[in-house]
PDB file of C-alpha atoms in Angstrom:
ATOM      1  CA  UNK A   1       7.572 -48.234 -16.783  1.00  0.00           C
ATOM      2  CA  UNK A   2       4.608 -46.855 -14.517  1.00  0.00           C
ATOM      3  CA  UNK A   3       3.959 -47.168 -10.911  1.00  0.00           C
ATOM      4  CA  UNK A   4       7.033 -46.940  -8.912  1.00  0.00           C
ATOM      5  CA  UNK A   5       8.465 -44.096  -7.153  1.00  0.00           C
ATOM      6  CA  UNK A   6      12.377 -45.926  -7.506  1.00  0.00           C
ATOM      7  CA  UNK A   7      14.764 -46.724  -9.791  1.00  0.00           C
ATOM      8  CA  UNK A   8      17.706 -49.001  -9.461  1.00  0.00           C
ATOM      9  CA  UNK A   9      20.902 -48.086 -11.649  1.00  0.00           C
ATOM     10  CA  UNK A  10      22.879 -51.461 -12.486  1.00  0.00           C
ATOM     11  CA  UNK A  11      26.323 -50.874 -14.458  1.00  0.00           C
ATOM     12  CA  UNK A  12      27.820 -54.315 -15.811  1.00  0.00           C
ATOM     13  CA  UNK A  13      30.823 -55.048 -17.616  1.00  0.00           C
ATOM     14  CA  UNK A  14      31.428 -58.217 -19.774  1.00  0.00           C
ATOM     15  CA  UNK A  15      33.287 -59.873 -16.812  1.00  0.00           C
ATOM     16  CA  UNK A  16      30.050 -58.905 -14.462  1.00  0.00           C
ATOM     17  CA  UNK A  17      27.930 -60.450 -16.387  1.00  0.00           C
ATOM     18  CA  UNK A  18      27.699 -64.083 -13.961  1.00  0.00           C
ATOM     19  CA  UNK A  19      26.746 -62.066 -11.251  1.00  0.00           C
ATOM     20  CA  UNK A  20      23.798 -60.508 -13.054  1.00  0.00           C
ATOM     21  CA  UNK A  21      20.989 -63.036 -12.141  1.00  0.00           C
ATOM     22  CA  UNK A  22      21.921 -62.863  -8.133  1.00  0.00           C
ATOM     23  CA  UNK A  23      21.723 -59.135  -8.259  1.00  0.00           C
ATOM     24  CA  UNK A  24      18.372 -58.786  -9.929  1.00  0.00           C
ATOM     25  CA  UNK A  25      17.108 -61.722  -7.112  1.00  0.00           C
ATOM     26  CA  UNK A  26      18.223 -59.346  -4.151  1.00  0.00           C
ATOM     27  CA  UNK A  27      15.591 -57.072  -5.913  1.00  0.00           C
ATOM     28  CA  UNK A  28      12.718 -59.458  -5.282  1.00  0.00           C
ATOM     29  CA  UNK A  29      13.659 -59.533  -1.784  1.00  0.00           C
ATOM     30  CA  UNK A  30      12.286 -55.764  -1.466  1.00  0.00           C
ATOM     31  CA  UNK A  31       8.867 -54.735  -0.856  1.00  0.00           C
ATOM     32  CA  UNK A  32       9.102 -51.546  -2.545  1.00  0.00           C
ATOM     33  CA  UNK A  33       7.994 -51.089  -6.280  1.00  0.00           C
ATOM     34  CA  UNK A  34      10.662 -50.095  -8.730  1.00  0.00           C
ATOM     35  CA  UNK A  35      12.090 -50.319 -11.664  1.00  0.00           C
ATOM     36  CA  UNK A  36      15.123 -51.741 -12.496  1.00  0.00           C
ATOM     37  CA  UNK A  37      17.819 -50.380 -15.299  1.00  0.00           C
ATOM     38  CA  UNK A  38      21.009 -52.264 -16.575  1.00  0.00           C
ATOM     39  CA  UNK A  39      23.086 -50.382 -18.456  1.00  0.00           C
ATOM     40  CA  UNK A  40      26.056 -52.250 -20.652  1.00  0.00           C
ATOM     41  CA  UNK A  41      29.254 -50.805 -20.630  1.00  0.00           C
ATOM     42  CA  UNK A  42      29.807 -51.396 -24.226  1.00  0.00           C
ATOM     43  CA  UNK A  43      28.366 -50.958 -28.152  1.00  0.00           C
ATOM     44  CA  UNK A  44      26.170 -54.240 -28.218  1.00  0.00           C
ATOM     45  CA  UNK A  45      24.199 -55.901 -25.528  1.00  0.00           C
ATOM     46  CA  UNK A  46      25.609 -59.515 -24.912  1.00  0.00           C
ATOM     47  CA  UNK A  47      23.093 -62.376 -25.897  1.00  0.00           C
ATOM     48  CA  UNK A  48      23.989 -63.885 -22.632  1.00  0.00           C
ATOM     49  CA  UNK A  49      23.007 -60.555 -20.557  1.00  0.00           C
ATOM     50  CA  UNK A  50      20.263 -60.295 -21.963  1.00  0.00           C
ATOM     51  CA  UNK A  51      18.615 -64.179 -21.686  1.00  0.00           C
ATOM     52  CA  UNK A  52      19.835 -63.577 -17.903  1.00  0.00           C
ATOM     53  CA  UNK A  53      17.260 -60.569 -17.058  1.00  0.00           C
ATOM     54  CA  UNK A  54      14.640 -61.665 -19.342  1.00  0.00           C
ATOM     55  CA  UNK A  55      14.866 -64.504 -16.833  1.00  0.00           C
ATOM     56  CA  UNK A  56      14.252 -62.257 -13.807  1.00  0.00           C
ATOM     57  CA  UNK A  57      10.698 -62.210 -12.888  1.00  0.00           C
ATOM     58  CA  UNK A  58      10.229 -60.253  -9.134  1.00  0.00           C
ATOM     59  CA  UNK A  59       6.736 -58.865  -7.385  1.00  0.00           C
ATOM     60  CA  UNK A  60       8.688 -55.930  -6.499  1.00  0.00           C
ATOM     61  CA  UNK A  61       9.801 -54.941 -10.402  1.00  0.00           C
ATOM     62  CA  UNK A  62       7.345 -53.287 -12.163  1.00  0.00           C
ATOM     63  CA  UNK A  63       9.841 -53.136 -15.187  1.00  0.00           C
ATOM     64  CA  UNK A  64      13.176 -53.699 -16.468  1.00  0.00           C
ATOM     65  CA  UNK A  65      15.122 -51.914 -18.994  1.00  0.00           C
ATOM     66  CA  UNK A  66      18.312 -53.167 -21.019  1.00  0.00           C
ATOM     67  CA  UNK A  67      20.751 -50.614 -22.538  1.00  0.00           C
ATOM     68  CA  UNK A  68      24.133 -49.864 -23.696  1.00  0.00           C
ATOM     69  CA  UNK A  69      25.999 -46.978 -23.423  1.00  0.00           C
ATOM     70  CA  UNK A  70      27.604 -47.206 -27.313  1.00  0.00           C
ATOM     71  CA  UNK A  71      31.001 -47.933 -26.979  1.00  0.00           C
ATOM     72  CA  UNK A  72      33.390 -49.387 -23.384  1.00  0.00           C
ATOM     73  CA  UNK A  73      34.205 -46.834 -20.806  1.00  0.00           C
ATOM     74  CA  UNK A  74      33.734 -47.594 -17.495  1.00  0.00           C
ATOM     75  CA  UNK A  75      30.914 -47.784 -14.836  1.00  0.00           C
ATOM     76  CA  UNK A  76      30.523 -43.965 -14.149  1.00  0.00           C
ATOM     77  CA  UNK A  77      29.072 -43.819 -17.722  1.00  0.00           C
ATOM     78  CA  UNK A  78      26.944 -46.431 -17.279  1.00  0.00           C
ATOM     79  CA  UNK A  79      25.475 -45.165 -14.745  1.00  0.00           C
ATOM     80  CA  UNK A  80      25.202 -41.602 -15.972  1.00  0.00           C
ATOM     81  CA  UNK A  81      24.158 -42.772 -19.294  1.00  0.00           C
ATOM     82  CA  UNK A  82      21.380 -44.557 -17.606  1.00  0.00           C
ATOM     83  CA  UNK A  83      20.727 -41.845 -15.091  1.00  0.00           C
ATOM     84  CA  UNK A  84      18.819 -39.767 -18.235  1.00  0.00           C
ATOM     85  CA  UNK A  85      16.561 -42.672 -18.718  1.00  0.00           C
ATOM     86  CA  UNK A  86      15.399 -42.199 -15.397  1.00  0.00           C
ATOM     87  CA  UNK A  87      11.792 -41.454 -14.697  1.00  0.00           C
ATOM     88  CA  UNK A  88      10.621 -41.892 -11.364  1.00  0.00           C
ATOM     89  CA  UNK A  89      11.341 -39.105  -8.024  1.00  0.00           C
ATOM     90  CA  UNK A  90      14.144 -41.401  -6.570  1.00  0.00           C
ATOM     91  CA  UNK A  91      17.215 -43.801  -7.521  1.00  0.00           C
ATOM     92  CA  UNK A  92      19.083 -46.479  -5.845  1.00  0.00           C
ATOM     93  CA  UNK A  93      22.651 -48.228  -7.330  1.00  0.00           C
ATOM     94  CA  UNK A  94      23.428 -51.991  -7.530  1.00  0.00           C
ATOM     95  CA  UNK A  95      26.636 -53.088  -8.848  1.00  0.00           C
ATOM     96  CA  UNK A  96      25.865 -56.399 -11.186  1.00  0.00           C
ATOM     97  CA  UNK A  97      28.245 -58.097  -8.916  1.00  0.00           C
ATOM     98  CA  UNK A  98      27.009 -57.220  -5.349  1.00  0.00           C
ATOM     99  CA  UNK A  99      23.497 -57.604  -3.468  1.00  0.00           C
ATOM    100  CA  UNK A 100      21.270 -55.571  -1.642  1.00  0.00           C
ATOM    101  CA  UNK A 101      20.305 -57.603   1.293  1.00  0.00           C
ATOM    102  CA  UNK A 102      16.701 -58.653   1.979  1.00  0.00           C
ATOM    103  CA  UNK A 103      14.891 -56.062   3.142  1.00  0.00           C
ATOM    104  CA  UNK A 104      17.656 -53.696   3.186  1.00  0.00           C
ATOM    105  CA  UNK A 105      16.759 -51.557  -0.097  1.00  0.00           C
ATOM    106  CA  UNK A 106      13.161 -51.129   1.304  1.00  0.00           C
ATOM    107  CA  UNK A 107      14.556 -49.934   4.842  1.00  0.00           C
ATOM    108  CA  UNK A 108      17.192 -47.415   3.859  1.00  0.00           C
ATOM    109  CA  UNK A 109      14.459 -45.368   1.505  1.00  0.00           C
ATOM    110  CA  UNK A 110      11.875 -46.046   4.450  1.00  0.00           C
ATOM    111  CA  UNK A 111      14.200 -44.248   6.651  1.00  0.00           C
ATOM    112  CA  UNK A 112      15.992 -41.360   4.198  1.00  0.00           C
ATOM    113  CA  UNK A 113      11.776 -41.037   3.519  1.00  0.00           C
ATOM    114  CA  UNK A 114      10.720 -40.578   7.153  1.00  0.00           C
ATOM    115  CA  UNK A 115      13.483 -38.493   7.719  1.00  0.00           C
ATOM    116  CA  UNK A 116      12.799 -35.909   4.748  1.00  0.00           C
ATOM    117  CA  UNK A 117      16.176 -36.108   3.193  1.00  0.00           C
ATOM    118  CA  UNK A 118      17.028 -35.698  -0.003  1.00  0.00           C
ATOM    119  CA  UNK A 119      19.640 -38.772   0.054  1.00  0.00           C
ATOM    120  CA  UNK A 120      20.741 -41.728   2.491  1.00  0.00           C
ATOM    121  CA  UNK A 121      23.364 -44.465   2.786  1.00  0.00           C
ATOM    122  CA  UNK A 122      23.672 -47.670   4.862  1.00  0.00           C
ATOM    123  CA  UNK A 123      26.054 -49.993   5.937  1.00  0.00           C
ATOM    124  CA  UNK A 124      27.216 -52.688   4.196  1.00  0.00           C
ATOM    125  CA  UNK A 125      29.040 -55.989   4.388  1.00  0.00           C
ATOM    126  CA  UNK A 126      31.713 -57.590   2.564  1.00  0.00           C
ATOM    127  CA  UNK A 127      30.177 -60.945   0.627  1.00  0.00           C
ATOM    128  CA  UNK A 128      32.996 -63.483   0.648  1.00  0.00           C
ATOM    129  CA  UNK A 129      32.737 -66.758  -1.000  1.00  0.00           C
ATOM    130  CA  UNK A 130      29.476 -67.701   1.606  1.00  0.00           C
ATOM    131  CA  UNK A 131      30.366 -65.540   4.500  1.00  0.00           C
ATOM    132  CA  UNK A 132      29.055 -62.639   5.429  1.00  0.00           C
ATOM    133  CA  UNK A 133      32.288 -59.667   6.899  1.00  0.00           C
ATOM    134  CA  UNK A 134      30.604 -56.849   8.676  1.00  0.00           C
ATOM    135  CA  UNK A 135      31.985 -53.714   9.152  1.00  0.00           C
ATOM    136  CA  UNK A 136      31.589 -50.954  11.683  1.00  0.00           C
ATOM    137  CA  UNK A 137      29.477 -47.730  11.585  1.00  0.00           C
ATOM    138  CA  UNK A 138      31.604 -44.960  10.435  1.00  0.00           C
ATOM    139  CA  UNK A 139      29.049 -42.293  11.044  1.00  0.00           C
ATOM    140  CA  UNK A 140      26.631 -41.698  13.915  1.00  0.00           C
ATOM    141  CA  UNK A 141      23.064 -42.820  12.861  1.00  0.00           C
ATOM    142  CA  UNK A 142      20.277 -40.146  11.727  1.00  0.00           C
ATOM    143  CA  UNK A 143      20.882 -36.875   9.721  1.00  0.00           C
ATOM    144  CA  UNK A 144      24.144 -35.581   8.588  1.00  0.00           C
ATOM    145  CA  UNK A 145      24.746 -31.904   8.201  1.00  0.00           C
ATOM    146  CA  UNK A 146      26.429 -30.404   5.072  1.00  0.00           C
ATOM    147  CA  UNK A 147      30.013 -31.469   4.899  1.00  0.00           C
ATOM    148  CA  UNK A 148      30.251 -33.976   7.387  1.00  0.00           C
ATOM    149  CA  UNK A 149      30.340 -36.850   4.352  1.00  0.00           C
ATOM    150  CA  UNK A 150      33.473 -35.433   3.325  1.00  0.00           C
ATOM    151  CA  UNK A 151      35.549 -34.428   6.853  1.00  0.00           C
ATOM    152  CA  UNK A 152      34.298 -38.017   7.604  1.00  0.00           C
ATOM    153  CA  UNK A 153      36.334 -38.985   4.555  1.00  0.00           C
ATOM    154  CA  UNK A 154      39.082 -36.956   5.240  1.00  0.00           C
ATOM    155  CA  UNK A 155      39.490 -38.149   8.929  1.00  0.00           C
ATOM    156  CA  UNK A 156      39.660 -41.605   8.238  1.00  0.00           C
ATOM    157  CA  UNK A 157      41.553 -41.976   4.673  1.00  0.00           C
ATOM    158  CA  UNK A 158      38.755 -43.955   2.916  1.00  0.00           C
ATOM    159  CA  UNK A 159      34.850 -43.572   2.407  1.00  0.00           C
ATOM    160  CA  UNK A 160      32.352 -43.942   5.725  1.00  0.00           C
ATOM    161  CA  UNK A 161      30.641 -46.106   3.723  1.00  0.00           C
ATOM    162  CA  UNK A 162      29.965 -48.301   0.571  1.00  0.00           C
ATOM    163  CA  UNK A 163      29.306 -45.634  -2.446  1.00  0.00           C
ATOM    164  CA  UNK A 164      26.832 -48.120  -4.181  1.00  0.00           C
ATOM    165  CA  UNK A 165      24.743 -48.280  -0.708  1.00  0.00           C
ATOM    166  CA  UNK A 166      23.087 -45.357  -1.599  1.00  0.00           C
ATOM    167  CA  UNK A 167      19.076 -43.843  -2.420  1.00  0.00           C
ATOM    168  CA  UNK A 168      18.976 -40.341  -3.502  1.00  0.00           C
ATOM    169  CA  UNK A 169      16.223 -37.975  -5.179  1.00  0.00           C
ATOM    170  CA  UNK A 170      16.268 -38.578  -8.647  1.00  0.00           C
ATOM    171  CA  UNK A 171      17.059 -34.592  -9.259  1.00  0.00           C
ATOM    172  CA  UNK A 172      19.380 -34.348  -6.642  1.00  0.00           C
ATOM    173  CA  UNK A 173      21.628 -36.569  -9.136  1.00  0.00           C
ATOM    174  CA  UNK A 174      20.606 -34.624 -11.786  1.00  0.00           C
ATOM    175  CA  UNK A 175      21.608 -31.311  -9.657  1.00  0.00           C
ATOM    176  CA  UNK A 176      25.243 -32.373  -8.852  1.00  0.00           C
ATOM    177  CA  UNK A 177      25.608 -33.696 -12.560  1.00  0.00           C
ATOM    178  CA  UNK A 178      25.625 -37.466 -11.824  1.00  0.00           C
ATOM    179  CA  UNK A 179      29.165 -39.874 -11.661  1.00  0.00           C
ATOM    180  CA  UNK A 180      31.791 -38.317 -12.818  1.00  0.00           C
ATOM    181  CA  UNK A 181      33.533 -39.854 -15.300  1.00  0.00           C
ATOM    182  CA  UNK A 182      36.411 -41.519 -13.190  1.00  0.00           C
ATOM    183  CA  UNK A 183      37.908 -44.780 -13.655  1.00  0.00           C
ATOM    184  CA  UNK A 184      37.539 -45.354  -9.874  1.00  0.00           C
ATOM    185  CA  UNK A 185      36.117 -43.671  -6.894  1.00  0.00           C
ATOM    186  CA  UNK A 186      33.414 -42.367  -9.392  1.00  0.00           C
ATOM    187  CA  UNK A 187      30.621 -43.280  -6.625  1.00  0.00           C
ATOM    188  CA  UNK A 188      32.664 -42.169  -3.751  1.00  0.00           C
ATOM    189  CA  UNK A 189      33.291 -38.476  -5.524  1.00  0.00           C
ATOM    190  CA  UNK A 190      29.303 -38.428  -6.135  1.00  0.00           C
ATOM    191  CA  UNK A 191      28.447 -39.558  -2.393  1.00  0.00           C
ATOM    192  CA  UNK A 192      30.809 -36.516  -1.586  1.00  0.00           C
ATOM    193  CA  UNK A 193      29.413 -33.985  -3.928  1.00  0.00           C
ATOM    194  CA  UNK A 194      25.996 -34.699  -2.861  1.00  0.00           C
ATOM    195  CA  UNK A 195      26.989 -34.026   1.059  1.00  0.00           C
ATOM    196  CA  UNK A 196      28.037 -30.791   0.098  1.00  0.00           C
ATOM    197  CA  UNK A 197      24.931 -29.861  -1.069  1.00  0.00           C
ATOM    198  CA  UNK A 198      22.539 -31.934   0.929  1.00  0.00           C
ATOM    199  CA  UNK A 199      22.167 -33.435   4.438  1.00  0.00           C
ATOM    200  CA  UNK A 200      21.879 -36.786   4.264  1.00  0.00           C
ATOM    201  CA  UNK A 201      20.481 -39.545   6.300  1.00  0.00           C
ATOM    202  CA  UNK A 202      22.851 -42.598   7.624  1.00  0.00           C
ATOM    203  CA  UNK A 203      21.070 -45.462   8.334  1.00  0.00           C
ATOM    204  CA  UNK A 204      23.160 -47.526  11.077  1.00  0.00           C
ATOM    205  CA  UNK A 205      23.437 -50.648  12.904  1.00  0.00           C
ATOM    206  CA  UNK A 206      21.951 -53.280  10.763  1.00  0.00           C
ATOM    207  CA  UNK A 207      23.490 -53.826   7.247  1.00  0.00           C
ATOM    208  CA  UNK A 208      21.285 -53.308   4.063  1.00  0.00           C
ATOM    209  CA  UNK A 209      23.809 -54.133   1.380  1.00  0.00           C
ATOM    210  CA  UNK A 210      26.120 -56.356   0.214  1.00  0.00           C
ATOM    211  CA  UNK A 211      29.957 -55.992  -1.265  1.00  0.00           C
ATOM    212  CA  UNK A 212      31.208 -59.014  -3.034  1.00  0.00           C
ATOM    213  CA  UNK A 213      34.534 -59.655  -3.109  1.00  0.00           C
ATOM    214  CA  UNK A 214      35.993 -61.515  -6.175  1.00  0.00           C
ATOM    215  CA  UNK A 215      39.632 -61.712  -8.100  1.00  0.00           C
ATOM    216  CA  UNK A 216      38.495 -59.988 -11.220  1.00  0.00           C
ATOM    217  CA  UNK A 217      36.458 -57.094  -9.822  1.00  0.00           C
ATOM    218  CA  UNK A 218      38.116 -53.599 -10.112  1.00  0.00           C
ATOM    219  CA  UNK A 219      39.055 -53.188  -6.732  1.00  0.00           C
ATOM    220  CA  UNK A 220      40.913 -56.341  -6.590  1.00  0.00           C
ATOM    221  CA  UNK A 221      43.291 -55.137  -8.746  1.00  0.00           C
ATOM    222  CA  UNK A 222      46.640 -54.592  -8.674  1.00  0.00           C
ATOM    223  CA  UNK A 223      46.663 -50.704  -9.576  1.00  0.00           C
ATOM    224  CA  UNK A 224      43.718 -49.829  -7.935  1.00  0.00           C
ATOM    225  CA  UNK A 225      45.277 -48.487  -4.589  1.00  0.00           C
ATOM    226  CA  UNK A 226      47.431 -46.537  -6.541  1.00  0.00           C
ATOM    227  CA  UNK A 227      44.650 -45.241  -8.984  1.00  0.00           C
ATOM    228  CA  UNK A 228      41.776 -44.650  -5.801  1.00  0.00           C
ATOM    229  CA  UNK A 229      45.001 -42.466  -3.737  1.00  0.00           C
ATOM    230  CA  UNK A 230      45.376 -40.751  -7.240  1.00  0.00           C
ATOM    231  CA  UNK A 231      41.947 -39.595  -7.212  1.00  0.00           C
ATOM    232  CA  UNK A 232      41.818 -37.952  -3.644  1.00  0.00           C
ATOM    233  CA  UNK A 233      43.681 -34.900  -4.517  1.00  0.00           C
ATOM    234  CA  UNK A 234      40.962 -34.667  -7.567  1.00  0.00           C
ATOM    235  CA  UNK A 235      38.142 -35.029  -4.234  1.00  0.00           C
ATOM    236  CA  UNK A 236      39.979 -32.533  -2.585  1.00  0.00           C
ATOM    237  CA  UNK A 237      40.693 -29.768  -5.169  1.00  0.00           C
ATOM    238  CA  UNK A 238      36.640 -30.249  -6.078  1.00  0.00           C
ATOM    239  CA  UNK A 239      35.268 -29.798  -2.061  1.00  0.00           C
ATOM    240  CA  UNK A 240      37.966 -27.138  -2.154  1.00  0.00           C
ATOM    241  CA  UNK A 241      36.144 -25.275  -5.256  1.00  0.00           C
ATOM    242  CA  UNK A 242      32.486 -26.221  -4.027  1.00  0.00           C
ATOM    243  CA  UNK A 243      33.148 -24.750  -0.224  1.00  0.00           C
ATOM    244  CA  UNK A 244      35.118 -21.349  -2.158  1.00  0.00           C
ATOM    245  CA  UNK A 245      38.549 -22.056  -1.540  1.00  0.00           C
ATOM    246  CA  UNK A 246      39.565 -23.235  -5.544  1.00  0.00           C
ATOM    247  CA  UNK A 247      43.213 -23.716  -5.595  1.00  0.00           C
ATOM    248  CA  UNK A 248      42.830 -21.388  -8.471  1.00  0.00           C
ATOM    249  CA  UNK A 249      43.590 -18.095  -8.794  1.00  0.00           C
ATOM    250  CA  UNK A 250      40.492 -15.511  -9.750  1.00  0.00           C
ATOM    251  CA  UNK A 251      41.133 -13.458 -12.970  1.00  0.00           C
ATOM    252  CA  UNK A 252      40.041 -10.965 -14.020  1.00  0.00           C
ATOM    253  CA  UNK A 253      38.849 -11.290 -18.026  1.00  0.00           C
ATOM    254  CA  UNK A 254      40.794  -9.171 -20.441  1.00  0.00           C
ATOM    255  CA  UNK A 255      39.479  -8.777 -23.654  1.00  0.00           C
ATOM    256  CA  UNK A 256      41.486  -9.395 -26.816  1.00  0.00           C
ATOM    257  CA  UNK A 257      43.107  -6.387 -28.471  1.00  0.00           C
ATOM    258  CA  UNK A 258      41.387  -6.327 -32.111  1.00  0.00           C
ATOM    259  CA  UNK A 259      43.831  -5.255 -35.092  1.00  0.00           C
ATOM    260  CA  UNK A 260      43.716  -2.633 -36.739  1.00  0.00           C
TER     261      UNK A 260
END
């Protein structure tokens, strides 16, 4: 895969798999060259998943890569399974069940670009059935500084933004050790990590992506409240430990006592 400074990460489960074909479309509505991964959650690539991208022919995609991650776990592997197949400077995500709207992809890495960040998110709307639910901006536009991502978070009980709206340096990632492996939340603890570390550019006002809703996706679920509100004391405890305040005690290393 040559000549394109982006990748797109795609993560699809068997139930996913319908949405595929939509998803890789919304690529073709960018201007910017990349390359496109989708990475199976599972040991063996589905016949039908793979007949749907071979299918996919876009200007923008200057190639597409199929791959499995070996066995089901959940989309924070996929992704950082297909994060080390990554070759160009920068990444972008795409569930296989939402969009990114036309245009939008190319303007949010125009703007994180322009701006000389190191990462960037957008807003995004909720796709449901054929309408189109926008949201309000829960961050001022333009650069914001180290931390704010997470107070954000912490002020308002739930993310600023869509954790799959996101372009970051391809190293950055890499630096902050990808998606953790969560069963939820895994891109909202990464969109977190990453504003500890970096500054990162919020692209307001217009929306660039698209979150479909549907009855079998994850966060549809009956449990998943209860699982995501889980998961915020893990956020916590790991801000806590990257801003020096670990809940854990320092100790000091004692060596073993050797027998005689």
């Amino acid at each position: 895969m040559a000549g394109a400074d982006l990748t797109v990460i795609t993560p699809v489960h068997d139930g996913a798999i319908p949405f595929l074909a939509e998803a890789g479309r919304s690529l073709g509505r960018q201007r910017t060259p990349m390359e496109w991964i989708v990475s199976y959650d599972g040991a063996t690539i589905p016949r039908e998943l793979l007949e749907i991208v071979a299918r996919v022919e876009e200007p923008s995609l200057t190639g597409i890569r199929v791959m499995a991650t070996g066995r089901p776990s959940c989309a924070a592997v996929a992704r950082t399974v297909a994060l080390g197949q990554v070759t160009t400077p920068w990444l972008a995500t795409l569930d296989a069940d939402d969009v990114w709207l036309p245009g939008g992809l190319d303007a949010l890495f125009t703007a994180v670009s322009n701006d000389d960040a190191v990462w960037g998110a957008g807003l995004t709307v909720d796709l449901v059935g054929d309408r189109m639910v926008a949201f309000p901006d829960y961050l001022k536009p333009g650069r914001q500084a180290r931390g704010a991502i997470y107070d954000r978070y912490r002020e308002l009980g739930f993310p600023p933004f869509c954790g799959a709206a996101v372009v970051a340096e391809t190293d950055a990632v890499h630096h902050v050790g990808g998606w953790p492996a969560l069963p939820v939340s895994e891109d909202t603890a990464l969109m977190l990590t990453l504003g500890e570390h970096f500054e990162c550019h919020y692209l307001a006002r217009t929306p660039v992506y698209g979150y479909r809703r549907w009855p079998d996706q994850t966060t549809a679920q009956p449990d998943y409240s209860d699982r995501r509100d889980a998961l915020r004391a893990h956020h916590a405890r790991r801000i806590a430990a990257l801003r020096g305040g670990s809940v854990f005690r320092t100790r000091r290393h004692v060596p073993m006592s050797r027998g005689a």
